[in-house]
mmCIF file of C-alpha atoms in Angstrom:
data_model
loop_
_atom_site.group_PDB
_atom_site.id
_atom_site.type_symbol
_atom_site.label_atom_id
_atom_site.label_comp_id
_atom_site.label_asym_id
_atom_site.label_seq_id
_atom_site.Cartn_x
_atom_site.Cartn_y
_atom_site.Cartn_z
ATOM 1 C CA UNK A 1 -27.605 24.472 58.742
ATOM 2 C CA UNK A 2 -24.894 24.210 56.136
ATOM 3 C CA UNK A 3 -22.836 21.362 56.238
ATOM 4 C CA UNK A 4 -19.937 19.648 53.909
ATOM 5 C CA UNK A 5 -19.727 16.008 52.717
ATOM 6 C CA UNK A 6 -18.206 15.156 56.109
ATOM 7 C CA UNK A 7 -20.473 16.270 58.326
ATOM 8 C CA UNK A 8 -23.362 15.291 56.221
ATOM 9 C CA UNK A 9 -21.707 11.995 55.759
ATOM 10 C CA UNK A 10 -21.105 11.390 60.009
ATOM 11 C CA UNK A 11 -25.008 12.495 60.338
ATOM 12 C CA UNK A 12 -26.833 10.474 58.389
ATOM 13 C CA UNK A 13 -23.888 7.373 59.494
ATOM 14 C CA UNK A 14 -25.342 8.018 62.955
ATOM 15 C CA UNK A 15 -29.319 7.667 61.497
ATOM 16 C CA UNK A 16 -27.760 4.243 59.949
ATOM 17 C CA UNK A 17 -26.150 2.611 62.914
ATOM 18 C CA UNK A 18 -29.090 4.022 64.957
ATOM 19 C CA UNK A 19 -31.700 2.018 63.342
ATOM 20 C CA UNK A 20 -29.365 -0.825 62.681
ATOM 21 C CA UNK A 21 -28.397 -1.139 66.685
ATOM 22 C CA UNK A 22 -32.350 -2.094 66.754
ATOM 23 C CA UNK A 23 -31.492 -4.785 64.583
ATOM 24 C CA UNK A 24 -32.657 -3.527 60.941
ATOM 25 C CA UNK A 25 -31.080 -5.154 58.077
ATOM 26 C CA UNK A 26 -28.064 -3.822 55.573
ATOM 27 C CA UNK A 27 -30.264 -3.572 52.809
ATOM 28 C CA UNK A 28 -32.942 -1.485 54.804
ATOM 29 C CA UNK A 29 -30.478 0.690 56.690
ATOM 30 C CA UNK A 30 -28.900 1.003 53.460
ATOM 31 C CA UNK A 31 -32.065 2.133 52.149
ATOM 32 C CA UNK A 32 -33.048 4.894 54.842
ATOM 33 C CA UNK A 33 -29.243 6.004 54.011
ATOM 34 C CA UNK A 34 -29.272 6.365 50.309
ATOM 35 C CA UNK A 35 -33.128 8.834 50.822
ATOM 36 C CA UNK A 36 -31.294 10.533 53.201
ATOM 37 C CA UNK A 37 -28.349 11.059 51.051
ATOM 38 C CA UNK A 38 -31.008 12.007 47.936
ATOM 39 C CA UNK A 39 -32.593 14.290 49.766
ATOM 40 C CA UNK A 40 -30.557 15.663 52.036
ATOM 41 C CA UNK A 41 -26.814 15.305 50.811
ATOM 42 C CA UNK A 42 -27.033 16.458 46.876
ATOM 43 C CA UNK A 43 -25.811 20.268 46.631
ATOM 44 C CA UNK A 44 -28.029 22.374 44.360
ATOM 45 C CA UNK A 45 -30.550 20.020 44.578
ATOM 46 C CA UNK A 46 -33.896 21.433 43.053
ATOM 47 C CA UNK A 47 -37.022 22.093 45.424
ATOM 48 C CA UNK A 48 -37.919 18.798 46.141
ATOM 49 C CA UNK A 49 -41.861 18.233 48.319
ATOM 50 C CA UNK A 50 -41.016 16.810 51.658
ATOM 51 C CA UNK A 51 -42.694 15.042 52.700
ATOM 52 C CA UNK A 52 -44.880 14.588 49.518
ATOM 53 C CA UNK A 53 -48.048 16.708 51.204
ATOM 54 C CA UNK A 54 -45.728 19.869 51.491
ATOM 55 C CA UNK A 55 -45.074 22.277 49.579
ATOM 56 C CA UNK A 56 -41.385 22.223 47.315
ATOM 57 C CA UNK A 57 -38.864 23.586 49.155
ATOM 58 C CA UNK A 58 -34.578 23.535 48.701
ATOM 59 C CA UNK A 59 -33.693 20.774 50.794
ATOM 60 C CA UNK A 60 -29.833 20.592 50.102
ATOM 61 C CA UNK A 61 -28.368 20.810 53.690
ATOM 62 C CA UNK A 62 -25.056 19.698 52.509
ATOM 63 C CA UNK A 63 -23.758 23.199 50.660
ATOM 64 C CA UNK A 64 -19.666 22.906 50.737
ATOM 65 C CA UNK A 65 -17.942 22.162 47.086
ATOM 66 C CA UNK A 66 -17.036 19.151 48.268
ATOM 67 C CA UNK A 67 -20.670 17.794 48.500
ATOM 68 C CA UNK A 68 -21.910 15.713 45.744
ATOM 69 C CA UNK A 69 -23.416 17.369 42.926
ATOM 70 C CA UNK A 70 -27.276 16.560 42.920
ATOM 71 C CA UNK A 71 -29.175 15.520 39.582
ATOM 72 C CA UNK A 72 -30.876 18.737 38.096
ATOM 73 C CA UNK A 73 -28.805 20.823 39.935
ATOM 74 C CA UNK A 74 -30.203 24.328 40.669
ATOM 75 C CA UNK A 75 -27.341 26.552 41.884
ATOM 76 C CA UNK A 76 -28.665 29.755 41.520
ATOM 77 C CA UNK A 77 -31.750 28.658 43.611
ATOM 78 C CA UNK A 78 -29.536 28.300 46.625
ATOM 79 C CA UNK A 79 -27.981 32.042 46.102
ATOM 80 C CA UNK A 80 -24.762 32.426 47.661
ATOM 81 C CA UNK A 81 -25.067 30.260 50.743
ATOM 82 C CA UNK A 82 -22.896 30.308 53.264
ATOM 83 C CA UNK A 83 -21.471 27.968 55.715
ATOM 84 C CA UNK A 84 -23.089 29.028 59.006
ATOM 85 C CA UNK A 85 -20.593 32.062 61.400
ATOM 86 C CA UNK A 86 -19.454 30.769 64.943
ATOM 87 C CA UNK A 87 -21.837 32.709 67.681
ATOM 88 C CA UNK A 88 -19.850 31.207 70.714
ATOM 89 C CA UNK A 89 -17.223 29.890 70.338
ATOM 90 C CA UNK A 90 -16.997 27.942 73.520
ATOM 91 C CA UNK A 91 -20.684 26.423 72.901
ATOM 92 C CA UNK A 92 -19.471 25.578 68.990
ATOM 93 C CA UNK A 93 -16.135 23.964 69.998
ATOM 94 C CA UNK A 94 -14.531 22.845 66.514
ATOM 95 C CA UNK A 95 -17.787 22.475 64.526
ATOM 96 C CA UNK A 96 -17.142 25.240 62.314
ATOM 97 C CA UNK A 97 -15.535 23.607 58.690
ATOM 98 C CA UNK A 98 -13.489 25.268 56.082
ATOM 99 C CA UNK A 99 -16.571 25.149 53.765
ATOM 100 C CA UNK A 100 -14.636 23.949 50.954
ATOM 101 C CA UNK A 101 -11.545 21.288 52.028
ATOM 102 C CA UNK A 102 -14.173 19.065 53.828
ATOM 103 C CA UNK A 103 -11.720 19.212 57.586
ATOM 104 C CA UNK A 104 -13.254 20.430 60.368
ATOM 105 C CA UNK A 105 -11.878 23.098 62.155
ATOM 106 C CA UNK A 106 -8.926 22.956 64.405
ATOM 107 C CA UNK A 107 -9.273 21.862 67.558
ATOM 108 C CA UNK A 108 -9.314 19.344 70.506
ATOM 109 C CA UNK A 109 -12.032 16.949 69.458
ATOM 110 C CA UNK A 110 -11.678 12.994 70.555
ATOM 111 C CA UNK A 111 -10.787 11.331 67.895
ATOM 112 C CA UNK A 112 -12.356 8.079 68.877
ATOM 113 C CA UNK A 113 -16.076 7.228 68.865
ATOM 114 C CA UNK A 114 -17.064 6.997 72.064
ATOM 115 C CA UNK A 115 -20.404 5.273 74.171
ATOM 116 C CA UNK A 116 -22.592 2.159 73.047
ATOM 117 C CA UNK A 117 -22.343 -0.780 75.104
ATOM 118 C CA UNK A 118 -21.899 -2.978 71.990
ATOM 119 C CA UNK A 119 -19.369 -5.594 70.962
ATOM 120 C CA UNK A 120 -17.474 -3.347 68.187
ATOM 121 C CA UNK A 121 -19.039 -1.214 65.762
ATOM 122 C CA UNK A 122 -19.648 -1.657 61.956
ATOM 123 C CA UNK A 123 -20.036 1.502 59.641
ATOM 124 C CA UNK A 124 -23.390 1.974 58.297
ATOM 125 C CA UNK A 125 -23.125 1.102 54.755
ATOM 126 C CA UNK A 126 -25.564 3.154 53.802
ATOM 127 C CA UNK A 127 -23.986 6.659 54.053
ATOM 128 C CA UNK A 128 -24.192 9.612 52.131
ATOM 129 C CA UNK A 129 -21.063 9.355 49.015
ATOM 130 C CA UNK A 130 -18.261 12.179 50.642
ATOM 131 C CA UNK A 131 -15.447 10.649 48.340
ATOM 132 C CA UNK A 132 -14.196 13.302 46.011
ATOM 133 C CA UNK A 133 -14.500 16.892 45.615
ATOM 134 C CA UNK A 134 -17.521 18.026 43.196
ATOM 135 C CA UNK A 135 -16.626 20.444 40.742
ATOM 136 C CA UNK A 136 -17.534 23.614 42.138
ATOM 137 C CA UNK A 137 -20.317 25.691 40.166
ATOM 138 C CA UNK A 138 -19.967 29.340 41.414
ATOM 139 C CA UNK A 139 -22.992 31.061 42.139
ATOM 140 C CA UNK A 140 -22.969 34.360 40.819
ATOM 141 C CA UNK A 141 -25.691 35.806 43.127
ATOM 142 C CA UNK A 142 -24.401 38.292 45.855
ATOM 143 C CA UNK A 143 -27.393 37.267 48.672
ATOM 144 C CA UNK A 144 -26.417 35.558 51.697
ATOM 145 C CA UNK A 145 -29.998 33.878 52.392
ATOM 146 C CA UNK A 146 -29.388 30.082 53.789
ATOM 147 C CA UNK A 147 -31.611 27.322 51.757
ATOM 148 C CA UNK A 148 -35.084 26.482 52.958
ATOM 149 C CA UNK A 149 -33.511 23.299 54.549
ATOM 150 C CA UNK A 150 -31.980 25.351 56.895
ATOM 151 C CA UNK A 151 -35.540 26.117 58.331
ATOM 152 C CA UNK A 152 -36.553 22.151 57.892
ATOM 153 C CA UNK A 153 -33.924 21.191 59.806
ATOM 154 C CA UNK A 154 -32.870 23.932 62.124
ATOM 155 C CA UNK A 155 -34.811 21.097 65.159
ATOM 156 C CA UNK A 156 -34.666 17.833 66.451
ATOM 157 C CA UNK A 157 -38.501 17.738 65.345
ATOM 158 C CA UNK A 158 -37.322 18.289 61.562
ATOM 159 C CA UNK A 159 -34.660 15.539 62.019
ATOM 160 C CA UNK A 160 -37.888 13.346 62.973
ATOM 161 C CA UNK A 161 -39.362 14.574 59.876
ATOM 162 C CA UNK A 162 -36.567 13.339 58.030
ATOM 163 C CA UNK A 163 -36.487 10.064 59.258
ATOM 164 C CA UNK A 164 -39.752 9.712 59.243
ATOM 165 C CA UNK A 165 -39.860 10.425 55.302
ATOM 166 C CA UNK A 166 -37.140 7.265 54.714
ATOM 167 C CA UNK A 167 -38.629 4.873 57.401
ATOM 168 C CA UNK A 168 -41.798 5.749 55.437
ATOM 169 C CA UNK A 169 -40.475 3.904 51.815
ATOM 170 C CA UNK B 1 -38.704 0.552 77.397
ATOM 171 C CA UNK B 2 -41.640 -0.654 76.292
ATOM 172 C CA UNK B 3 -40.441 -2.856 73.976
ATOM 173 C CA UNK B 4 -41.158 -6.930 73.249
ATOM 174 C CA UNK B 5 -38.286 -8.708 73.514
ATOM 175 C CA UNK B 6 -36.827 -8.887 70.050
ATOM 176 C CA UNK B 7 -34.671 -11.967 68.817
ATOM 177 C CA UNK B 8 -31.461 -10.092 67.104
ATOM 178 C CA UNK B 9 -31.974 -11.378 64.235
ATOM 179 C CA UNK B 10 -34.250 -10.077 61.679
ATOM 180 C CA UNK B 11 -35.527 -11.875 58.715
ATOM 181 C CA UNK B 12 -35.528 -10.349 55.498
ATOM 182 C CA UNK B 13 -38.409 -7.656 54.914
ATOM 183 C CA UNK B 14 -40.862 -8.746 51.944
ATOM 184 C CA UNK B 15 -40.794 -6.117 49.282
ATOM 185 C CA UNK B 16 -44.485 -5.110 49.534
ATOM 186 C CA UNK B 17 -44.150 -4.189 53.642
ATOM 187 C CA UNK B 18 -42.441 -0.743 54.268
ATOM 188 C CA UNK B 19 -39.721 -0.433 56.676
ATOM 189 C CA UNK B 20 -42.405 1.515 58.633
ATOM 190 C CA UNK B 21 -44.643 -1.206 58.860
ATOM 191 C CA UNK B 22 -41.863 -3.867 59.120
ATOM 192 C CA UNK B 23 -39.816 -2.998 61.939
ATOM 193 C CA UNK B 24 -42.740 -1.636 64.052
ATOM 194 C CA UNK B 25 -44.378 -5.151 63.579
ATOM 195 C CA UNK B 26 -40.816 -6.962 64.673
ATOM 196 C CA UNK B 27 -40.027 -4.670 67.305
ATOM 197 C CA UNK B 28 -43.401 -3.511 68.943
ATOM 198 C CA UNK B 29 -45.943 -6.336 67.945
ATOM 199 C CA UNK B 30 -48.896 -4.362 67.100
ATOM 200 C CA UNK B 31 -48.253 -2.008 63.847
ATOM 201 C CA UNK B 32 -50.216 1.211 64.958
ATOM 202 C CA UNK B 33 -49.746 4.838 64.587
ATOM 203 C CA UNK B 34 -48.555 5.137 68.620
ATOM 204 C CA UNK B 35 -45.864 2.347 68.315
ATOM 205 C CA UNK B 36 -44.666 3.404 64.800
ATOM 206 C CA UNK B 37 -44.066 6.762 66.513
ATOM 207 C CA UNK B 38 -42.050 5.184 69.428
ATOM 208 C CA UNK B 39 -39.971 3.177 66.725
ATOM 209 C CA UNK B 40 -39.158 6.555 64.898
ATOM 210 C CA UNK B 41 -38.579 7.756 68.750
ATOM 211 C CA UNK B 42 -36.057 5.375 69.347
ATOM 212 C CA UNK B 43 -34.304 5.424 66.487
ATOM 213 C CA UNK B 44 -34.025 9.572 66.092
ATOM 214 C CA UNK B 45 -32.949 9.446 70.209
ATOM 215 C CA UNK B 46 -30.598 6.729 69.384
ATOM 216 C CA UNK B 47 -29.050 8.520 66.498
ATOM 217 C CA UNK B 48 -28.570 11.608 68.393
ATOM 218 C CA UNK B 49 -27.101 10.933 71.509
ATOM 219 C CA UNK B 50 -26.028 7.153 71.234
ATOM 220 C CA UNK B 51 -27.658 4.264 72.333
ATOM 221 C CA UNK B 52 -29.353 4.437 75.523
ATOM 222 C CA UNK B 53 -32.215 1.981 75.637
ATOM 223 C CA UNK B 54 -33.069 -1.725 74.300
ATOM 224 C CA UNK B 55 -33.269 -3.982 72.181
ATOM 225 C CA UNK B 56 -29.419 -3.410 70.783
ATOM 226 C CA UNK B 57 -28.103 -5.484 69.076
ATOM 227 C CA UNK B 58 -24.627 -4.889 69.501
ATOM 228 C CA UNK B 59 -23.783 -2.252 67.531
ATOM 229 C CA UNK B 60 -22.145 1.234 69.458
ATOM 230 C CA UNK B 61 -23.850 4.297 68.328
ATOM 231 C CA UNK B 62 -21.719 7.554 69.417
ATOM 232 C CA UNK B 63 -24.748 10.241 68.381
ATOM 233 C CA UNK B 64 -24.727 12.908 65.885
ATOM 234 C CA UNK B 65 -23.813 15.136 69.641
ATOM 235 C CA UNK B 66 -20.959 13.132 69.653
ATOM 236 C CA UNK B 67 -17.644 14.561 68.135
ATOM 237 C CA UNK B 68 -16.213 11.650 66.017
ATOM 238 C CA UNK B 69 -14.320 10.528 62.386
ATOM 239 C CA UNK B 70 -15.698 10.187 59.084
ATOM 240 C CA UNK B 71 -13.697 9.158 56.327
ATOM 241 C CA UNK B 72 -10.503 10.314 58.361
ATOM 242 C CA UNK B 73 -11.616 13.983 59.284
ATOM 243 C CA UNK B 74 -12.605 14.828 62.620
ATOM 244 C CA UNK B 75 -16.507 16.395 62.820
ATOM 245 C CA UNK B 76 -18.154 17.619 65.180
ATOM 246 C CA UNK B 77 -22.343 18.770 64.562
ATOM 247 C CA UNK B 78 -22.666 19.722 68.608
ATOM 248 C CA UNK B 79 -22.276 23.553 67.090
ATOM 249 C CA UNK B 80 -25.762 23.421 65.085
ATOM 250 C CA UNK B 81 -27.787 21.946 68.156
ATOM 251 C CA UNK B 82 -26.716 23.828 70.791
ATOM 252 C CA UNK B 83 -26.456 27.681 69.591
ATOM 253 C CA UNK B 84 -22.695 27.986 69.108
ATOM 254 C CA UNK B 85 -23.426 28.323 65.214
ATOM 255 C CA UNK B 86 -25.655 30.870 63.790
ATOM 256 C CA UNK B 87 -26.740 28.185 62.181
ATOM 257 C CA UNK B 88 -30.837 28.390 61.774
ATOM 258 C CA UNK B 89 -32.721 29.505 59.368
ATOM 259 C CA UNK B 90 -35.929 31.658 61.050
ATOM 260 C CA UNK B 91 -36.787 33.843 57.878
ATOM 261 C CA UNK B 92 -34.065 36.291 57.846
ATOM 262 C CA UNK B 93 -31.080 36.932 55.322
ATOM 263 C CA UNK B 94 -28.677 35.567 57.644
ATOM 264 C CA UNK B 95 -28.821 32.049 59.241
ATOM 265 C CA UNK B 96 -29.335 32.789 63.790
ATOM 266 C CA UNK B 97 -28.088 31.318 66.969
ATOM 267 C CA UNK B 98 -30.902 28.922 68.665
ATOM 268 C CA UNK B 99 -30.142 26.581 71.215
ATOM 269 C CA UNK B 100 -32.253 23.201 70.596
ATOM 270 C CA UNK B 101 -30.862 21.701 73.741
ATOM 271 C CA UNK B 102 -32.628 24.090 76.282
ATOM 272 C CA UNK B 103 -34.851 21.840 77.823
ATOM 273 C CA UNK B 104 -32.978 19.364 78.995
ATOM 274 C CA UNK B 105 -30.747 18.037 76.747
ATOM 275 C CA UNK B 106 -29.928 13.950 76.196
ATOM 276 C CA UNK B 107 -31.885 13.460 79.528
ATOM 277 C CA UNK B 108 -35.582 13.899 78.048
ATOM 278 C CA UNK B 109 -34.528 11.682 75.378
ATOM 279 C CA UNK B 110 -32.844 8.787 77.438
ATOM 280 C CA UNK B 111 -36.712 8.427 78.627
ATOM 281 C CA UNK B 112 -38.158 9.132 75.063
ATOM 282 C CA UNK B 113 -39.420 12.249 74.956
ATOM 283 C CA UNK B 114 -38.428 15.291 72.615
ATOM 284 C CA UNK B 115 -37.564 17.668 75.633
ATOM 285 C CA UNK B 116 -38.882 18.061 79.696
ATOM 286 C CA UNK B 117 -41.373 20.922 78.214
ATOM 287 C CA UNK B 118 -43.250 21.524 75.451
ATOM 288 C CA UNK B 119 -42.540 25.453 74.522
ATOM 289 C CA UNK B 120 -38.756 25.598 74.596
ATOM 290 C CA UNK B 121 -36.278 25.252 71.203
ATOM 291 C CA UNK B 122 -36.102 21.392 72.108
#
């Protein structure tokens, strides 16, 4: 998976109101947002052990220039990865992004959030920063390999992973 | 569900309990390995395909599966879970097409459970 800010930023918004619809606080959903956002949401960031018994690994899923710029960046690690090609485009609707501009594709998608039974909806405060464009640090490598997170979190059992590694501080 | 009834409200954690270990003890009772697995359950369902279940306290979850707004641009993540994108990383130079909805889908996980099966993408 390769993602920009946005879609990095709606994702782990989702993990935030998710635990906070069971009634966990600001500060803690706050919390599980900012690890996300660390781990998850920082292009270039350097191979990073997740959870702490594995093995380092790149765990940047969020690859666009308009991500935020992680600590310690590591650019070259990542090679020149892409955002991921459209395979059907019926089944991937207007997922596909511009990689760079952080605006989805064109296309016919609601534009309200729908479902949840709740009286009105708060934003999770604690997601991922998407304000901004990063200044972009060309890679110079000519591969097209994805980053390891790709293969962390190519399954919903990796998204468990993920969660599990911020419920877990 | 198999959840206590929860008040919704929540006190303040204390800084030496882990969120783990916190919201398993307010929402499950006993703080052991099976219910802090069916808090992370509910919570990863939750955040994919919207609230479904109890306790909620009244906030509307539309699901990662859900197309929706974020900071004023439309997204929609349905492409990576569902094969559209070749999207997956399974060793190869170029990122693949896998469907991780093929066993199922939200139904599984509106009754907790990763998928109907235990050998498919899901």
């Amino acid at each position: 998976m390769g993602l920009d800010a946005m879609q990095m930023g709606y994702f782990i918004q989702q993990v935030g109101l998710a635990a906070a619809s069971f009634g966990v606080t600001d500060d803690d959903v706050m919390a599980v947002g900012t690890t996300l956002t660390n781990a998850f949401d920082k292009r270039c960031a350097a191979a990073t052990s997740i959870p702490p018994t594995a093995d380092p690994a790149l765990q940047a899923i969020c690859i666009a220039s308009n991500c935020p710029l992680a600590d310690n960046a590591t650019c070259s690690a990542y090679g020149n990865a892409t955002m991921p090609a459209v395979a059907n485009a019926t089944l991937a609707g207007n997922s596909t992004t511009s990689g760079g501009s952080g605006s989805s594709g064109s296309g016919s998608g609601s534009s309200s959030d729908s479902g949840g039974s709740g009286s009105g909806s708060r934003s999770s405060s604690g997601s991922g920063s998407s304000s901004g464009s990063s200044t972009a640090s060309g890679s110079s490598s000519s591969s097209t390999s994805s980053s390891d997170a790709v293969r962390n979190y190519g399954s919903v059992v990796a998204i468990v992973g993920a969660a599990a590694l911020a419920f877990a501080l | 569900m198999l959840l206590a009834a929860a008040s919704s409200v929540i006190a303040q954690r204390p800084m030496n309990t882990s969120i783990c270990d916190y919201y398993t003890t307010a929402l499950l009772k006993d703080n052991n390995a099976t219910n802090q697995y069916t808090l992370l359950t509910l919570v990863v369902n939750t955040a994919v395909i919207g609230n479904y279940t109890k306790p909620n306290v009244g906030i509307a979850v539309p699901g990662i599966l859900s197309p929706g707004i974020y900071n004023g641009t439309q997204v929609n993540l349905v492409g990576y879970f569902n094969g559209g994108l070749a999207s997956s990383n399974t060793g190869g130079s170029m990122g693949v097409s896998k469907n991780f909805l093929d066993d199922g889908g939200a139904s599984p996980l509106m009754m907790d459970k990763p998928a109907n099966g235990t050998m498919s993408n899901q």
